[in-house]
Amino acid sequence: MTTNGFTVAIDGPAASGKGTISKAVAAHFGFAHLDTGLLYRAVGAKVLLGVDAVAAASGLVPDDLDGDALRTPEIAQEASKVAALPDVRAALVDFQRSFAARAGGAVLDGRDIGTVICPGAQVKLFVIADAKVRARRRFAELSGKGIETTFDAVLADVQARDARDMGRADAPLRPAEDAVQIDTSDMKIADAVAAAVALIEAKRAGPS
Ligand code: DC
């Protein structure tokens, strides 16, 4: 389960800032980046079209992972539901582990990367933020894209997903014992990225 390359595992709840940090860190170090939430969103989108969840997970292809089309509130909720199915999670493990092991280094962000997918990752971050702060961010993002919603609806969505993602029996959202926590509630994004970069640089330089 250890990886060949250098793996950075970044987990955390919805809109905690983990995606932004992951992208920035990957660009900084020249690592490949996989947003694993897109896998579950792609499965959720297919289920909304009537496809069986396990069949959808087993048959995913790169063209299914169109980030923009998958970032709707409906697909987010469905993703969180299919993500509680052990057979769906099992079907997605190999792809994620192969991605993590690529030679040039990889950043994977999600819910169970440090605990289940890459327990041997060289760096594990757990990114959190207050639920209202996260809902404000997600509301701004959705409004910016012209998706009509309200702050209260977004907060309810965030809280429902938190409860489902943390409460499921298989691979629940929780920090790995050796994860470093970053609370972005009152942090500028540049500072959160700088903190992550510093942690990774220290790990790359020193004995692990
Ligand atoms: O990161 P995101 O909001 O795009 O993820 C959508 C849903 O997918 C999330 O509510 C739970 C699920 N998910 C998961 O269970 N495990 C992951 N590694 C990534 C996402």
PDB file of C-alpha atoms and ligand atoms in Angstrom:
ATOM      1  CA  MET A   1       0.000   0.000   0.000  1.00  0.00           C
ATOM      2  CA  THR A   2       3.002   2.316   0.115  1.00  0.00           C
ATOM      3  CA  THR A   3       3.425   4.406  -2.975  1.00  0.00           C
ATOM      4  CA  ASN A   4       6.359   4.648  -5.379  1.00  0.00           C
ATOM      5  CA  GLY A   5       6.181   8.392  -5.769  1.00  0.00           C
ATOM      6  CA  PHE A   6       5.644  11.184  -3.280  1.00  0.00           C
ATOM      7  CA  THR A   7       2.004  11.302  -2.240  1.00  0.00           C
ATOM      8  CA  VAL A   8       0.171  14.152  -0.563  1.00  0.00           C
ATOM      9  CA  ALA A   9      -3.219  13.209   0.927  1.00  0.00           C
ATOM     10  CA  ILE A  10      -5.582  16.125   1.573  1.00  0.00           C
ATOM     11  CA  ASP A  11      -8.897  15.366   3.238  1.00  0.00           C
ATOM     12  CA  GLY A  12     -11.656  17.480   4.681  1.00  0.00           C
ATOM     13  CA  PRO A  13     -15.337  18.372   4.459  1.00  0.00           C
ATOM     14  CA  ALA A  14     -17.091  20.185   1.606  1.00  0.00           C
ATOM     15  CA  ALA A  15     -15.843  23.725   0.886  1.00  0.00           C
ATOM     16  CA  SER A  16     -13.109  23.546   3.521  1.00  0.00           C
ATOM     17  CA  GLY A  17     -10.607  24.826   0.968  1.00  0.00           C
ATOM     18  CA  LYS A  18      -8.976  21.453   0.346  1.00  0.00           C
ATOM     19  CA  GLY A  19      -9.538  21.600  -3.414  1.00  0.00           C
ATOM     20  CA  THR A  20      -7.970  25.040  -3.766  1.00  0.00           C
ATOM     21  CA  ILE A  21      -5.028  24.057  -1.571  1.00  0.00           C
ATOM     22  CA  SER A  22      -4.581  20.799  -3.506  1.00  0.00           C
ATOM     23  CA  LYS A  23      -4.489  22.542  -6.875  1.00  0.00           C
ATOM     24  CA  ALA A  24      -2.023  25.160  -5.661  1.00  0.00           C
ATOM     25  CA  VAL A  25       0.239  22.610  -4.000  1.00  0.00           C
ATOM     26  CA  ALA A  26       0.233  20.390  -7.104  1.00  0.00           C
ATOM     27  CA  ALA A  27       1.151  23.367  -9.297  1.00  0.00           C
ATOM     28  CA  HIS A  28       3.887  24.446  -6.864  1.00  0.00           C
ATOM     29  CA  PHE A  29       5.619  21.050  -6.785  1.00  0.00           C
ATOM     30  CA  GLY A  30       4.717  19.888 -10.315  1.00  0.00           C
ATOM     31  CA  PHE A  31       2.681  16.983  -8.906  1.00  0.00           C
ATOM     32  CA  ALA A  32      -0.361  15.482 -10.619  1.00  0.00           C
ATOM     33  CA  HIS A  33      -3.663  16.248  -8.890  1.00  0.00           C
ATOM     34  CA  LEU A  34      -6.757  14.073  -8.514  1.00  0.00           C
ATOM     35  CA  ASP A  35      -9.934  15.524  -7.032  1.00  0.00           C
ATOM     36  CA  THR A  36     -11.432  12.220  -5.878  1.00  0.00           C
ATOM     37  CA  GLY A  37     -14.786  13.875  -5.166  1.00  0.00           C
ATOM     38  CA  LEU A  38     -15.233  14.006  -8.943  1.00  0.00           C
ATOM     39  CA  LEU A  39     -15.276  10.204  -9.057  1.00  0.00           C
ATOM     40  CA  TYR A  40     -18.195  10.081  -6.630  1.00  0.00           C
ATOM     41  CA  ARG A  41     -19.894  13.003  -8.349  1.00  0.00           C
ATOM     42  CA  ALA A  42     -19.603  11.216 -11.729  1.00  0.00           C
ATOM     43  CA  VAL A  43     -21.189   8.113 -10.196  1.00  0.00           C
ATOM     44  CA  GLY A  44     -23.906  10.249  -8.570  1.00  0.00           C
ATOM     45  CA  ALA A  45     -24.654  11.967 -11.895  1.00  0.00           C
ATOM     46  CA  LYS A  46     -25.104   8.596 -13.608  1.00  0.00           C
ATOM     47  CA  VAL A  47     -27.369   7.354 -10.826  1.00  0.00           C
ATOM     48  CA  LEU A  48     -29.555  10.439 -11.322  1.00  0.00           C
ATOM     49  CA  LEU A  49     -29.857   9.299 -14.964  1.00  0.00           C
ATOM     50  CA  GLY A  50     -31.017   5.850 -13.856  1.00  0.00           C
ATOM     51  CA  VAL A  51     -27.752   3.873 -13.977  1.00  0.00           C
ATOM     52  CA  ASP A  52     -26.983   1.370 -11.208  1.00  0.00           C
ATOM     53  CA  ALA A  53     -24.444   2.857  -8.789  1.00  0.00           C
ATOM     54  CA  VAL A  54     -21.969  -0.035  -8.739  1.00  0.00           C
ATOM     55  CA  ALA A  55     -22.136  -0.434 -12.528  1.00  0.00           C
ATOM     56  CA  ALA A  56     -21.494   3.308 -12.871  1.00  0.00           C
ATOM     57  CA  ALA A  57     -18.489   3.157 -10.521  1.00  0.00           C
ATOM     58  CA  SER A  58     -17.006   0.130 -12.295  1.00  0.00           C
ATOM     59  CA  GLY A  59     -17.412   1.682 -15.733  1.00  0.00           C
ATOM     60  CA  LEU A  60     -16.131   5.233 -15.150  1.00  0.00           C
ATOM     61  CA  VAL A  61     -13.990   6.692 -17.958  1.00  0.00           C
ATOM     62  CA  PRO A  62     -11.976   9.949 -17.961  1.00  0.00           C
ATOM     63  CA  ASP A  63     -14.623  11.720 -20.073  1.00  0.00           C
ATOM     64  CA  ASP A  64     -17.085  11.243 -17.199  1.00  0.00           C
ATOM     65  CA  LEU A  65     -15.010  13.534 -14.963  1.00  0.00           C
ATOM     66  CA  ASP A  66     -16.068  16.913 -16.336  1.00  0.00           C
ATOM     67  CA  GLY A  67     -15.633  19.038 -13.227  1.00  0.00           C
ATOM     68  CA  ASP A  68     -17.890  21.947 -14.158  1.00  0.00           C
ATOM     69  CA  ALA A  69     -20.923  19.890 -15.142  1.00  0.00           C
ATOM     70  CA  LEU A  70     -20.625  17.847 -11.943  1.00  0.00           C
ATOM     71  CA  ARG A  71     -20.546  20.792  -9.514  1.00  0.00           C
ATOM     72  CA  THR A  72     -24.251  21.158  -8.863  1.00  0.00           C
ATOM     73  CA  PRO A  73     -25.945  20.828  -5.449  1.00  0.00           C
ATOM     74  CA  GLU A  74     -28.069  17.871  -6.663  1.00  0.00           C
ATOM     75  CA  ILE A  75     -25.048  15.923  -7.845  1.00  0.00           C
ATOM     76  CA  ALA A  76     -23.147  16.751  -4.633  1.00  0.00           C
ATOM     77  CA  GLN A  77     -25.916  15.223  -2.510  1.00  0.00           C
ATOM     78  CA  GLU A  78     -26.195  12.156  -4.736  1.00  0.00           C
ATOM     79  CA  ALA A  79     -22.397  11.756  -4.661  1.00  0.00           C
ATOM     80  CA  SER A  80     -22.493  11.750  -0.874  1.00  0.00           C
ATOM     81  CA  LYS A  81     -25.229   9.072  -0.952  1.00  0.00           C
ATOM     82  CA  VAL A  82     -23.488   6.719  -3.389  1.00  0.00           C
ATOM     83  CA  ALA A  83     -20.238   7.252  -1.462  1.00  0.00           C
ATOM     84  CA  ALA A  84     -21.795   5.415   1.498  1.00  0.00           C
ATOM     85  CA  LEU A  85     -22.085   2.202  -0.579  1.00  0.00           C
ATOM     86  CA  PRO A  86     -19.088  -0.080   0.118  1.00  0.00           C
ATOM     87  CA  ASP A  87     -19.225  -1.642  -3.383  1.00  0.00           C
ATOM     88  CA  VAL A  88     -19.041   1.782  -4.999  1.00  0.00           C
ATOM     89  CA  ARG A  89     -16.021   2.739  -2.867  1.00  0.00           C
ATOM     90  CA  ALA A  90     -14.333  -0.614  -3.573  1.00  0.00           C
ATOM     91  CA  ALA A  91     -14.718  -0.122  -7.335  1.00  0.00           C
ATOM     92  CA  LEU A  92     -12.820   3.176  -7.157  1.00  0.00           C
ATOM     93  CA  VAL A  93      -9.866   2.118  -4.980  1.00  0.00           C
ATOM     94  CA  ASP A  94      -7.447   0.783  -7.625  1.00  0.00           C
ATOM     95  CA  PHE A  95      -7.725   3.838  -9.855  1.00  0.00           C
ATOM     96  CA  GLN A  96      -6.965   6.165  -6.951  1.00  0.00           C
ATOM     97  CA  ARG A  97      -4.023   4.101  -5.691  1.00  0.00           C
ATOM     98  CA  SER A  98      -2.482   3.870  -9.185  1.00  0.00           C
ATOM     99  CA  PHE A  99      -2.802   7.615  -9.531  1.00  0.00           C
ATOM    100  CA  ALA A 100      -1.147   8.119  -6.129  1.00  0.00           C
ATOM    101  CA  ALA A 101       1.797   5.909  -7.060  1.00  0.00           C
ATOM    102  CA  ARG A 102       2.780   7.790 -10.227  1.00  0.00           C
ATOM    103  CA  ALA A 103       6.453   8.595 -10.397  1.00  0.00           C
ATOM    104  CA  GLY A 104       6.339  12.380 -10.494  1.00  0.00           C
ATOM    105  CA  GLY A 105       4.397  12.802  -7.256  1.00  0.00           C
ATOM    106  CA  ALA A 106       0.679  13.173  -6.689  1.00  0.00           C
ATOM    107  CA  VAL A 107      -1.820  15.122  -4.643  1.00  0.00           C
ATOM    108  CA  LEU A 108      -5.174  13.467  -3.981  1.00  0.00           C
ATOM    109  CA  ASP A 109      -7.957  15.262  -2.188  1.00  0.00           C
ATOM    110  CA  GLY A 110     -11.104  13.733  -0.750  1.00  0.00           C
ATOM    111  CA  ARG A 111     -12.480  12.262   2.455  1.00  0.00           C
ATOM    112  CA  ASP A 112     -10.580   9.000   3.014  1.00  0.00           C
ATOM    113  CA  ILE A 113      -7.255   9.510   1.252  1.00  0.00           C
ATOM    114  CA  GLY A 114      -5.083   9.582   4.361  1.00  0.00           C
ATOM    115  CA  THR A 115      -7.061   6.877   6.177  1.00  0.00           C
ATOM    116  CA  VAL A 116      -7.955   4.303   3.487  1.00  0.00           C
ATOM    117  CA  ILE A 117      -6.675   5.052  -0.008  1.00  0.00           C
ATOM    118  CA  CYS A 118      -3.110   6.133   0.807  1.00  0.00           C
ATOM    119  CA  PRO A 119      -2.358   5.334   4.446  1.00  0.00           C
ATOM    120  CA  GLY A 120       1.337   5.438   3.520  1.00  0.00           C
ATOM    121  CA  ALA A 121       1.198   8.970   2.061  1.00  0.00           C
ATOM    122  CA  GLN A 122       4.260  11.026   2.933  1.00  0.00           C
ATOM    123  CA  VAL A 123       2.154  14.057   3.839  1.00  0.00           C
ATOM    124  CA  LYS A 124      -1.410  14.070   5.176  1.00  0.00           C
ATOM    125  CA  LEU A 125      -3.394  17.238   5.662  1.00  0.00           C
ATOM    126  CA  PHE A 126      -6.866  17.559   7.158  1.00  0.00           C
ATOM    127  CA  VAL A 127      -8.464  20.825   6.116  1.00  0.00           C
ATOM    128  CA  ILE A 128     -11.422  22.099   8.117  1.00  0.00           C
ATOM    129  CA  ALA A 129     -13.483  25.284   8.468  1.00  0.00           C
ATOM    130  CA  ASP A 130     -16.587  26.346  10.341  1.00  0.00           C
ATOM    131  CA  ALA A 131     -19.771  25.120   8.585  1.00  0.00           C
ATOM    132  CA  LYS A 132     -21.151  28.664   8.153  1.00  0.00           C
ATOM    133  CA  VAL A 133     -17.897  29.840   6.604  1.00  0.00           C
ATOM    134  CA  ARG A 134     -17.977  26.885   4.228  1.00  0.00           C
ATOM    135  CA  ALA A 135     -21.603  27.524   3.328  1.00  0.00           C
ATOM    136  CA  ARG A 136     -20.786  31.187   2.587  1.00  0.00           C
ATOM    137  CA  ARG A 137     -17.983  30.121   0.248  1.00  0.00           C
ATOM    138  CA  ARG A 138     -20.124  27.535  -1.522  1.00  0.00           C
ATOM    139  CA  PHE A 139     -23.044  29.993  -1.809  1.00  0.00           C
ATOM    140  CA  ALA A 140     -20.748  32.578  -3.434  1.00  0.00           C
ATOM    141  CA  GLU A 141     -19.347  29.960  -5.802  1.00  0.00           C
ATOM    142  CA  LEU A 142     -22.787  28.702  -6.873  1.00  0.00           C
ATOM    143  CA  SER A 143     -24.204  32.231  -7.212  1.00  0.00           C
ATOM    144  CA  GLY A 144     -21.176  33.193  -9.303  1.00  0.00           C
ATOM    145  CA  LYS A 145     -22.052  30.373 -11.684  1.00  0.00           C
ATOM    146  CA  GLY A 146     -25.641  31.561 -11.953  1.00  0.00           C
ATOM    147  CA  ILE A 147     -27.044  28.638  -9.932  1.00  0.00           C
ATOM    148  CA  GLU A 148     -30.079  29.924  -7.992  1.00  0.00           C
ATOM    149  CA  THR A 149     -30.070  29.030  -4.339  1.00  0.00           C
ATOM    150  CA  THR A 150     -30.129  30.577  -0.855  1.00  0.00           C
ATOM    151  CA  PHE A 151     -27.550  30.673   1.919  1.00  0.00           C
ATOM    152  CA  ASP A 152     -29.831  28.613   4.178  1.00  0.00           C
ATOM    153  CA  ALA A 153     -30.275  25.926   1.538  1.00  0.00           C
ATOM    154  CA  VAL A 154     -26.525  25.727   0.989  1.00  0.00           C
ATOM    155  CA  LEU A 155     -25.858  25.531   4.743  1.00  0.00           C
ATOM    156  CA  ALA A 156     -28.417  22.729   5.077  1.00  0.00           C
ATOM    157  CA  ASP A 157     -26.759  20.883   2.170  1.00  0.00           C
ATOM    158  CA  VAL A 158     -23.310  21.255   3.708  1.00  0.00           C
ATOM    159  CA  GLN A 159     -24.544  20.004   7.082  1.00  0.00           C
ATOM    160  CA  ALA A 160     -26.398  17.048   5.538  1.00  0.00           C
ATOM    161  CA  ARG A 161     -23.295  16.025   3.610  1.00  0.00           C
ATOM    162  CA  ASP A 162     -21.066  16.445   6.676  1.00  0.00           C
ATOM    163  CA  ALA A 163     -23.358  14.163   8.682  1.00  0.00           C
ATOM    164  CA  ARG A 164     -23.529  11.530   5.943  1.00  0.00           C
ATOM    165  CA  ASP A 165     -19.809  11.639   5.081  1.00  0.00           C
ATOM    166  CA  MET A 166     -18.744  11.460   8.753  1.00  0.00           C
ATOM    167  CA  GLY A 167     -21.423   9.017   9.866  1.00  0.00           C
ATOM    168  CA  ARG A 168     -21.101   6.269   7.255  1.00  0.00           C
ATOM    169  CA  ALA A 169     -19.655   2.918   8.324  1.00  0.00           C
ATOM    170  CA  ASP A 170     -17.233   2.513   5.406  1.00  0.00           C
ATOM    171  CA  ALA A 171     -14.330   5.001   5.164  1.00  0.00           C
ATOM    172  CA  PRO A 172     -15.984   7.855   7.098  1.00  0.00           C
ATOM    173  CA  LEU A 173     -14.529  11.332   6.909  1.00  0.00           C
ATOM    174  CA  ARG A 174     -12.054  11.672   9.762  1.00  0.00           C
ATOM    175  CA  PRO A 175      -8.431  12.740  10.111  1.00  0.00           C
ATOM    176  CA  ALA A 176      -5.702  10.103   9.937  1.00  0.00           C
ATOM    177  CA  GLU A 177      -3.781   9.887  13.202  1.00  0.00           C
ATOM    178  CA  ASP A 178      -0.722  11.402  11.561  1.00  0.00           C
ATOM    179  CA  ALA A 179      -2.581  14.138   9.653  1.00  0.00           C
ATOM    180  CA  VAL A 180      -1.773  17.800  10.206  1.00  0.00           C
ATOM    181  CA  GLN A 181      -4.902  19.911  10.594  1.00  0.00           C
ATOM    182  CA  ILE A 182      -5.322  23.263   8.863  1.00  0.00           C
ATOM    183  CA  ASP A 183      -8.331  25.352   9.922  1.00  0.00           C
ATOM    184  CA  THR A 184      -9.086  27.796   7.094  1.00  0.00           C
ATOM    185  CA  SER A 185     -12.039  29.537   8.813  1.00  0.00           C
ATOM    186  CA  ASP A 186     -10.099  32.755   9.382  1.00  0.00           C
ATOM    187  CA  MET A 187      -7.253  32.208   6.962  1.00  0.00           C
ATOM    188  CA  LYS A 188      -6.519  33.832   3.636  1.00  0.00           C
ATOM    189  CA  ILE A 189      -6.165  31.224   0.929  1.00  0.00           C
ATOM    190  CA  ALA A 190      -2.572  32.279   0.230  1.00  0.00           C
ATOM    191  CA  ASP A 191      -1.683  31.646   3.888  1.00  0.00           C
ATOM    192  CA  ALA A 192      -3.325  28.215   3.871  1.00  0.00           C
ATOM    193  CA  VAL A 193      -1.425  27.295   0.701  1.00  0.00           C
ATOM    194  CA  ALA A 194       1.830  28.602   2.196  1.00  0.00           C
ATOM    195  CA  ALA A 195       1.275  26.471   5.324  1.00  0.00           C
ATOM    196  CA  ALA A 196       0.679  23.375   3.193  1.00  0.00           C
ATOM    197  CA  VAL A 197       3.714  24.065   0.990  1.00  0.00           C
ATOM    198  CA  ALA A 198       5.933  24.532   4.070  1.00  0.00           C
ATOM    199  CA  LEU A 199       4.783  21.212   5.550  1.00  0.00           C
ATOM    200  CA  ILE A 200       5.447  19.371   2.309  1.00  0.00           C
ATOM    201  CA  GLU A 201       8.847  21.005   1.846  1.00  0.00           C
ATOM    202  CA  ALA A 202       9.832  19.978   5.366  1.00  0.00           C
ATOM    203  CA  LYS A 203       8.818  16.373   4.661  1.00  0.00           C
ATOM    204  CA  ARG A 204      10.686  16.302   1.361  1.00  0.00           C
ATOM    205  CA  ALA A 205      13.845  17.695   2.923  1.00  0.00           C
ATOM    206  CA  GLY A 206      14.013  15.771   6.148  1.00  0.00           C
ATOM    207  CA  PRO A 207      13.863  12.133   7.215  1.00  0.00           C
ATOM    208  CA  SER A 208      10.288  10.911   7.192  1.00  0.00           C
TER     209      SER A 208
HETATM  210  O1   DC B   1     -15.216  16.694  -2.517  1.00  0.00           O
HETATM  211  P1   DC B   1     -16.637  16.756  -3.109  1.00  0.00           P
HETATM  212  O2   DC B   1     -17.521  17.716  -2.392  1.00  0.00           O
HETATM  213  O3   DC B   1     -16.623  16.959  -4.581  1.00  0.00           O
HETATM  214  O4   DC B   1     -17.219  15.263  -2.852  1.00  0.00           O
HETATM  215  C1   DC B   1     -18.538  14.884  -3.182  1.00  0.00           C
HETATM  216  C2   DC B   1     -18.962  13.728  -2.291  1.00  0.00           C
HETATM  217  O5   DC B   1     -18.201  12.569  -2.615  1.00  0.00           O
HETATM  218  C3   DC B   1     -18.756  13.937  -0.806  1.00  0.00           C
HETATM  219  O6   DC B   1     -19.891  14.497  -0.175  1.00  0.00           O
HETATM  220  C4   DC B   1     -18.450  12.560  -0.285  1.00  0.00           C
HETATM  221  C5   DC B   1     -17.894  11.809  -1.450  1.00  0.00           C
HETATM  222  N1   DC B   1     -16.451  11.575  -1.385  1.00  0.00           N
HETATM  223  C6   DC B   1     -16.037  10.493  -0.642  1.00  0.00           C
HETATM  224  O7   DC B   1     -16.839   9.824  -0.007  1.00  0.00           O
HETATM  225  N2   DC B   1     -14.720  10.150  -0.619  1.00  0.00           N
HETATM  226  C7   DC B   1     -13.808  10.884  -1.276  1.00  0.00           C
HETATM  227  N3   DC B   1     -12.520  10.515  -1.243  1.00  0.00           N
HETATM  228  C8   DC B   1     -14.217  12.015  -2.011  1.00  0.00           C
HETATM  229  C9   DC B   1     -15.564  12.349  -2.031  1.00  0.00           C
END
